[in-house]
């Protein structure tokens, strides 16, 4: 089954074609970073308008890359949430309209399920069951995964997501948008400085929920008190990154131990952070387990993960009617299960 995937949940237009027998056939991505850079963050209306301009040309390019015509597509999958409602509407309307015109089924895909299943695009795939850490600009959550659609939420952020905290702290430091990756780059020049010691939020109590708002405030106070030199900024970036990574690692260890599972999947934009990968690799090795990631280009939003996730459900017979419904907020655990057969 050949599935066209469309991702337009925020500031990246992602298009891909996935074949359930041959794997990923094409992958096209356009980032709106330059468009939003002057504003220091994503402007929803501008994001929606740019998706309108870019989606159809990228679909044509993806089909050409795959060597396919419209009549070769067996289904269309599009992101229906969570995300920016205007941006979601663009991809959903285009995806549902193409499916109707081509006479094939369409499926609304949960954005976070796309991230969760992204490591399945790799040769070394995690087997079910596993614990998933979904960590991005909009979400931080731990999920027990027993199969596609078989999700148990173990813990989530009660305020800022980890990626959001990275971006906001980077902005406080005067770093350009997108701030998270730039802060991580600056941290490479940092040194451990006793003047900058940040808390590991909610690690001193039971449970698997996260909170990064207070950590962001602690970083803001440190920035104000620092001497403003480049080295101090780098030291603060290092201390902040280490606090986030330590917090995520502590909660992952707790989730693996409580669930009795050995496999950990990490996905979402922050999963590209090298220090997080290093620490989680050490952690899972100590526990006698394994950690799985998508390749770097599939950590951030992309069409490949949507095409793959959609293909699993379309192949199982799931599809949408003609009504186009987007869900800016959409609990992951509401998704129906897909039978392993």
Short mmCIF file of C-alpha atoms in Angstrom, two decimals:
data_model
loop_
_atom_site.label_atom_id
_atom_site.label_comp_id
_atom_site.label_asym_id
_atom_site.label_seq_id
_atom_site.Cartn_x
_atom_site.Cartn_y
_atom_site.Cartn_z
CA UNK A 1 0.00 0.00 0.00
CA UNK A 2 1.41 3.38 -1.05
CA UNK A 3 0.44 6.27 1.24
CA UNK A 4 0.96 9.99 0.78
CA UNK A 5 1.70 11.71 4.10
CA UNK A 6 1.09 15.43 4.76
CA UNK A 7 2.42 17.25 7.83
CA UNK A 8 1.44 20.90 8.44
CA UNK A 9 0.93 21.13 12.19
CA UNK A 10 3.24 24.08 12.85
CA UNK A 11 6.10 25.69 10.93
CA UNK A 12 7.32 22.89 8.66
CA UNK A 13 5.63 21.53 5.56
CA UNK A 14 6.46 17.84 5.27
CA UNK A 15 5.41 15.52 2.46
CA UNK A 16 6.35 11.86 2.02
CA UNK A 17 5.35 8.67 0.25
CA UNK A 18 5.55 5.41 2.18
CA UNK A 19 5.10 1.93 0.69
CA UNK A 20 4.19 -0.81 3.18
CA UNK A 21 6.27 -3.28 1.15
CA UNK A 22 9.20 -1.15 -0.03
CA UNK A 23 9.48 1.40 2.77
CA UNK A 24 9.98 5.15 2.41
CA UNK A 25 9.96 6.17 -1.26
CA UNK A 26 10.14 9.96 -1.03
CA UNK A 27 10.56 12.67 1.57
CA UNK A 28 10.24 16.44 1.03
CA UNK A 29 10.48 19.10 3.74
CA UNK A 30 10.25 22.87 3.78
CA UNK A 31 11.09 24.78 6.97
CA UNK A 32 9.62 28.20 7.73
CA UNK A 33 12.46 29.19 10.09
CA UNK A 34 13.51 32.21 8.00
CA UNK A 35 9.88 33.37 7.75
CA UNK A 36 9.40 33.48 11.53
CA UNK A 37 12.94 34.48 12.57
CA UNK A 38 12.21 38.22 12.60
CA UNK A 39 9.39 37.65 15.09
CA UNK A 40 11.35 35.43 17.47
CA UNK A 41 8.78 32.62 17.21
CA UNK A 42 6.05 31.10 15.08
CA UNK A 43 3.32 33.47 13.86
CA UNK A 44 0.28 31.18 13.28
CA UNK A 45 -1.30 33.20 10.45
CA UNK A 46 1.98 33.39 8.53
CA UNK A 47 2.52 29.66 9.06
CA UNK A 48 -0.90 28.82 7.64
CA UNK A 49 -0.41 31.01 4.57
CA UNK A 50 2.98 29.50 3.85
CA UNK A 51 1.56 25.96 4.06
CA UNK A 52 -1.01 27.02 1.43
CA UNK A 53 1.83 28.06 -0.87
CA UNK A 54 4.14 25.11 -0.29
CA UNK A 55 2.01 21.97 0.19
CA UNK A 56 0.91 21.23 -3.39
CA UNK A 57 4.33 21.93 -4.98
CA UNK A 58 5.96 19.64 -2.40
CA UNK A 59 3.42 16.91 -3.13
CA UNK A 60 4.32 17.11 -6.83
CA UNK A 61 8.01 16.90 -5.97
CA UNK A 62 7.48 13.91 -3.66
CA UNK A 63 5.52 12.00 -6.30
CA UNK A 64 8.24 12.75 -8.85
CA UNK A 65 10.94 11.62 -6.40
CA UNK A 66 9.05 8.36 -5.84
CA UNK A 67 8.52 7.88 -9.58
CA UNK A 68 4.74 7.71 -9.07
CA UNK A 69 1.63 9.26 -10.55
CA UNK A 70 -1.49 10.26 -8.62
CA UNK A 71 -3.22 7.03 -9.65
CA UNK A 72 -0.46 5.02 -7.92
CA UNK A 73 -1.38 6.34 -4.47
CA UNK A 74 -3.57 4.02 -2.37
CA UNK A 75 -4.31 6.35 0.55
CA UNK A 76 -3.66 9.79 2.01
CA UNK A 77 -2.67 10.52 5.62
CA UNK A 78 -2.62 14.03 7.06
CA UNK A 79 -1.89 15.50 10.46
CA UNK A 80 -5.15 16.49 12.17
CA UNK A 81 -3.70 17.47 15.56
CA UNK A 82 -2.35 18.53 17.93
CA UNK A 83 -1.02 21.75 16.46
CA UNK A 84 -1.95 25.21 15.20
CA UNK A 85 -5.54 25.03 14.02
CA UNK A 86 -5.02 27.11 10.86
CA UNK A 87 -1.94 25.17 9.83
CA UNK A 88 -3.70 21.87 10.51
CA UNK A 89 -6.66 22.94 8.39
CA UNK A 90 -4.44 23.52 5.36
CA UNK A 91 -2.98 20.01 5.34
CA UNK A 92 -6.26 18.37 6.33
CA UNK A 93 -8.30 20.09 3.61
CA UNK A 94 -5.71 19.38 0.92
CA UNK A 95 -5.24 15.78 2.04
CA UNK A 96 -8.94 15.00 2.29
CA UNK A 97 -9.66 16.69 -1.05
CA UNK A 98 -6.93 14.79 -2.86
CA UNK A 99 -8.14 11.50 -1.40
CA UNK A 100 -11.68 12.25 -2.55
CA UNK A 101 -10.52 13.24 -6.02
CA UNK A 102 -8.31 10.19 -6.36
CA UNK A 103 -10.95 7.84 -4.98
CA UNK A 104 -8.77 6.52 -2.13
CA UNK A 105 -9.25 6.47 1.66
CA UNK A 106 -7.98 9.27 3.87
CA UNK A 107 -6.84 9.15 7.47
CA UNK A 108 -6.39 11.84 10.13
CA UNK A 109 -3.09 11.17 11.95
CA UNK A 110 -2.20 12.17 15.49
CA UNK A 111 0.98 14.24 15.32
CA UNK A 112 2.49 12.69 18.45
CA UNK A 113 1.74 9.17 17.26
CA UNK A 114 3.74 10.09 14.18
CA UNK A 115 6.70 11.05 16.38
CA UNK A 116 6.25 7.97 18.55
CA UNK A 117 6.40 5.65 15.52
CA UNK A 118 9.18 7.54 13.68
CA UNK A 119 11.91 5.10 14.90
CA UNK A 120 10.01 2.39 13.00
CA UNK A 121 11.32 4.00 9.80
CA UNK A 122 14.81 2.78 10.71
CA UNK A 123 16.35 -0.62 9.99
CA UNK A 124 16.85 -1.23 13.72
CA UNK A 125 13.24 -1.02 14.90
CA UNK A 126 12.10 -1.29 18.53
CA UNK A 127 9.81 -4.21 19.30
CA UNK A 128 6.69 -3.76 21.41
CA UNK A 129 6.30 -3.18 24.30
CA UNK A 130 8.46 -0.18 25.15
CA UNK A 131 8.48 3.11 27.04
CA UNK A 132 8.44 6.21 24.84
CA UNK A 133 9.75 9.64 25.80
CA UNK A 134 8.09 12.16 23.49
CA UNK A 135 9.94 15.41 23.91
CA UNK A 136 9.40 18.43 21.67
CA UNK A 137 8.57 22.12 21.69
CA UNK A 138 4.94 21.47 22.50
CA UNK A 139 4.94 18.19 24.41
CA UNK A 140 6.90 16.25 26.99
CA UNK A 141 5.40 12.92 27.97
CA UNK A 142 6.24 9.36 28.94
CA UNK A 143 4.06 6.66 27.41
CA UNK A 144 3.93 2.90 27.77
CA UNK A 145 3.45 1.46 24.28
CA UNK A 146 2.14 -2.10 23.91
CA UNK A 147 1.23 -1.74 20.23
CA UNK A 148 -0.02 0.84 17.76
CA UNK A 149 -2.88 2.61 19.50
CA UNK A 150 -2.20 0.81 22.78
CA UNK A 151 -0.91 3.74 24.81
CA UNK A 152 -0.83 4.33 28.54
CA UNK A 153 0.18 7.82 29.59
CA UNK A 154 2.69 7.54 32.43
CA UNK A 155 3.55 11.19 32.91
CA UNK A 156 3.57 14.57 31.15
CA UNK A 157 4.60 18.17 31.67
CA UNK A 158 2.23 20.18 33.82
CA UNK A 159 3.45 23.47 32.31
CA UNK A 160 6.19 24.17 29.74
CA UNK A 161 7.41 21.35 27.54
CA UNK A 162 11.17 20.73 27.52
CA UNK A 163 11.60 22.11 24.02
CA UNK A 164 9.55 25.16 24.93
CA UNK A 165 11.77 25.77 27.96
CA UNK A 166 14.85 25.49 25.73
CA UNK A 167 13.43 28.02 23.26
CA UNK A 168 12.27 30.49 25.92
CA UNK A 169 15.56 30.36 27.79
CA UNK A 170 17.46 30.84 24.54
CA UNK A 171 15.35 33.92 23.83
CA UNK A 172 16.17 35.30 27.28
CA UNK A 173 19.83 34.85 26.38
CA UNK A 174 19.38 36.80 23.16
CA UNK A 175 19.85 33.80 20.86
CA UNK A 176 18.16 33.83 17.47
CA UNK A 177 15.12 31.72 16.63
CA UNK A 178 14.96 28.72 16.73
CA UNK A 179 16.64 29.01 20.09
CA UNK A 180 16.78 25.43 21.37
CA UNK A 181 19.43 24.11 18.95
CA UNK A 182 21.42 27.36 19.32
CA UNK A 183 21.42 27.03 23.11
CA UNK A 184 22.66 23.44 22.80
CA UNK A 185 25.44 24.65 20.49
CA UNK A 186 26.42 27.38 22.94
CA UNK A 187 26.49 24.82 25.77
CA UNK A 188 29.34 23.03 23.98
CA UNK A 189 31.56 25.98 24.93
CA UNK A 190 30.38 26.01 28.54
CA UNK A 191 32.21 24.96 31.69
CA UNK A 192 30.78 23.71 34.97
CA UNK A 193 30.41 26.86 37.06
CA UNK A 194 29.35 26.71 40.74
CA UNK A 195 27.60 30.06 40.30
CA UNK A 196 25.03 28.43 38.02
CA UNK A 197 23.31 25.48 39.69
CA UNK A 198 19.76 24.78 38.55
CA UNK A 199 17.12 22.48 40.07
CA UNK A 200 16.04 19.14 38.62
CA UNK A 201 12.29 19.83 38.89
CA UNK A 202 9.94 17.24 40.43
CA UNK A 203 12.66 14.60 40.75
CA UNK A 204 12.55 14.72 44.55
CA UNK A 205 9.05 13.24 44.70
CA UNK A 206 7.32 10.13 43.32
CA UNK A 207 5.67 10.21 39.93
CA UNK A 208 6.55 10.71 36.29
CA UNK A 209 5.20 14.18 35.56
CA UNK A 210 7.48 17.03 34.46
CA UNK A 211 7.67 20.76 35.15
CA UNK A 212 10.10 23.06 33.38
CA UNK A 213 8.60 26.50 34.07
CA UNK A 214 10.51 26.97 37.33
CA UNK A 215 13.75 25.88 35.68
CA UNK A 216 13.24 28.54 33.03
CA UNK A 217 12.72 31.13 35.80
CA UNK A 218 15.91 30.00 37.54
CA UNK A 219 17.79 30.45 34.26
CA UNK A 220 16.30 33.93 33.83
CA UNK A 221 17.52 34.93 37.29
CA UNK A 222 20.99 33.57 36.55
CA UNK A 223 21.16 35.53 33.31
CA UNK A 224 20.28 38.76 35.13
CA UNK A 225 22.93 38.19 37.81
CA UNK A 226 25.72 37.12 35.44
CA UNK A 227 28.43 39.43 34.15
CA UNK A 228 27.15 39.02 30.60
CA UNK A 229 30.39 37.68 29.12
CA UNK A 230 30.30 35.06 26.39
CA UNK A 231 31.80 32.50 28.76
CA UNK A 232 29.11 33.17 31.39
CA UNK A 233 26.41 32.76 28.75
CA UNK A 234 27.95 29.47 27.67
CA UNK A 235 28.20 28.31 31.29
CA UNK A 236 24.51 29.12 31.86
CA UNK A 237 23.56 27.29 28.65
CA UNK A 238 25.51 24.23 29.81
CA UNK A 239 23.96 24.29 33.29
CA UNK A 240 20.47 24.71 31.90
CA UNK A 241 20.86 21.93 29.32
CA UNK A 242 22.28 19.58 31.94
CA UNK A 243 19.37 20.26 34.28
CA UNK A 244 16.84 19.43 31.54
CA UNK A 245 18.73 16.32 30.43
CA UNK A 246 19.20 15.08 33.99
CA UNK A 247 15.50 15.56 34.69
CA UNK A 248 14.47 13.66 31.56
CA UNK A 249 16.94 10.85 32.31
CA UNK A 250 15.80 10.48 35.93
CA UNK A 251 12.17 10.18 34.84
CA UNK A 252 13.03 7.74 32.06
CA UNK A 253 14.91 5.52 34.51
CA UNK A 254 11.96 5.65 36.87
CA UNK A 255 9.50 4.78 34.07
CA UNK A 256 11.57 1.80 32.89
CA UNK A 257 11.96 0.47 36.41
CA UNK A 258 8.29 0.89 37.29
CA UNK A 259 7.09 -0.70 34.05
CA UNK A 260 9.63 -3.51 34.09
CA UNK A 261 10.50 -2.78 30.45
CA UNK A 262 13.98 -2.58 28.93
CA UNK A 263 13.35 -0.72 25.67
CA UNK A 264 13.18 3.07 25.51
CA UNK A 265 12.10 5.06 22.45
CA UNK A 266 12.93 8.78 22.32
CA UNK A 267 11.33 10.99 19.67
CA UNK A 268 10.44 14.61 18.99
CA UNK A 269 12.64 17.61 18.25
CA UNK A 270 14.59 17.51 21.53
CA UNK A 271 15.54 13.88 20.87
CA UNK A 272 18.20 15.26 18.50
CA UNK A 273 20.05 16.77 21.49
CA UNK A 274 23.42 15.01 21.66
CA UNK A 275 23.83 15.28 25.44
CA UNK A 276 20.39 13.73 25.96
CA UNK A 277 21.30 10.87 23.63
CA UNK A 278 24.58 10.28 25.43
CA UNK A 279 23.01 10.21 28.86
CA UNK A 280 20.11 7.96 27.85
CA UNK A 281 22.49 5.58 26.11
CA UNK A 282 24.47 5.29 29.35
CA UNK A 283 21.27 4.84 31.33
CA UNK A 284 19.83 2.04 29.22
CA UNK A 285 23.19 0.26 29.11
CA UNK A 286 23.32 0.33 32.92
CA UNK A 287 19.80 -1.12 33.05
CA UNK A 288 20.61 -3.81 30.49
CA UNK A 289 18.25 -2.27 27.93
CA UNK A 290 18.26 -0.42 24.62
CA UNK A 291 17.35 3.05 23.41
CA UNK A 292 15.96 3.83 19.94
CA UNK A 293 15.74 7.12 18.05
CA UNK A 294 14.66 8.27 14.61
CA UNK A 295 17.42 9.63 12.39
CA UNK A 296 18.12 13.35 12.93
CA UNK A 297 15.99 14.54 10.00
CA UNK A 298 12.98 12.68 11.40
CA UNK A 299 13.31 14.02 14.96
CA UNK A 300 11.65 17.29 13.99
CA UNK A 301 8.28 17.49 12.21
CA UNK A 302 8.24 15.64 8.89
CA UNK A 303 5.93 13.93 6.44
CA UNK A 304 7.62 10.53 6.64
CA UNK A 305 6.37 9.83 10.16
CA UNK A 306 2.83 10.83 9.13
CA UNK A 307 2.92 8.63 6.03
CA UNK A 308 4.17 5.68 8.10
CA UNK A 309 1.68 6.12 10.95
CA UNK A 310 -1.15 6.62 8.47
CA UNK A 311 -0.15 3.55 6.47
CA UNK A 312 -0.41 1.31 9.55
CA UNK A 313 -3.98 2.43 10.21
CA UNK A 314 -5.12 2.59 6.59
CA UNK A 315 -3.82 -0.93 6.03
CA UNK A 316 -5.85 -2.03 9.06
CA UNK A 317 -8.99 -0.65 7.42
CA UNK A 318 -9.33 2.63 9.32
CA UNK A 319 -10.28 5.78 7.40
CA UNK A 320 -12.17 9.08 7.71
CA UNK A 321 -15.45 10.23 6.19
CA UNK A 322 -15.73 13.41 4.12
CA UNK A 323 -15.94 15.76 7.10
CA UNK A 324 -12.64 17.54 7.75
CA UNK A 325 -12.05 17.68 11.51
CA UNK A 326 -8.89 19.01 13.14
CA UNK A 327 -8.06 18.74 16.82
CA UNK A 328 -5.59 21.32 18.15
CA UNK A 329 -5.75 19.38 21.44
CA UNK A 330 -5.99 15.60 21.14
CA UNK A 331 -5.13 13.14 23.95
CA UNK A 332 -2.94 10.37 22.57
CA UNK A 333 -4.70 7.69 24.60
CA UNK A 334 -7.99 8.33 22.75
CA UNK A 335 -6.63 6.67 19.61
CA UNK A 336 -8.08 3.24 18.72
CA UNK A 337 -5.80 0.22 18.73
CA UNK A 338 -4.55 -1.41 15.56
CA UNK A 339 -4.60 -5.20 15.59
CA UNK A 340 -1.16 -6.75 15.26
CA UNK A 341 -2.41 -8.98 12.44
#
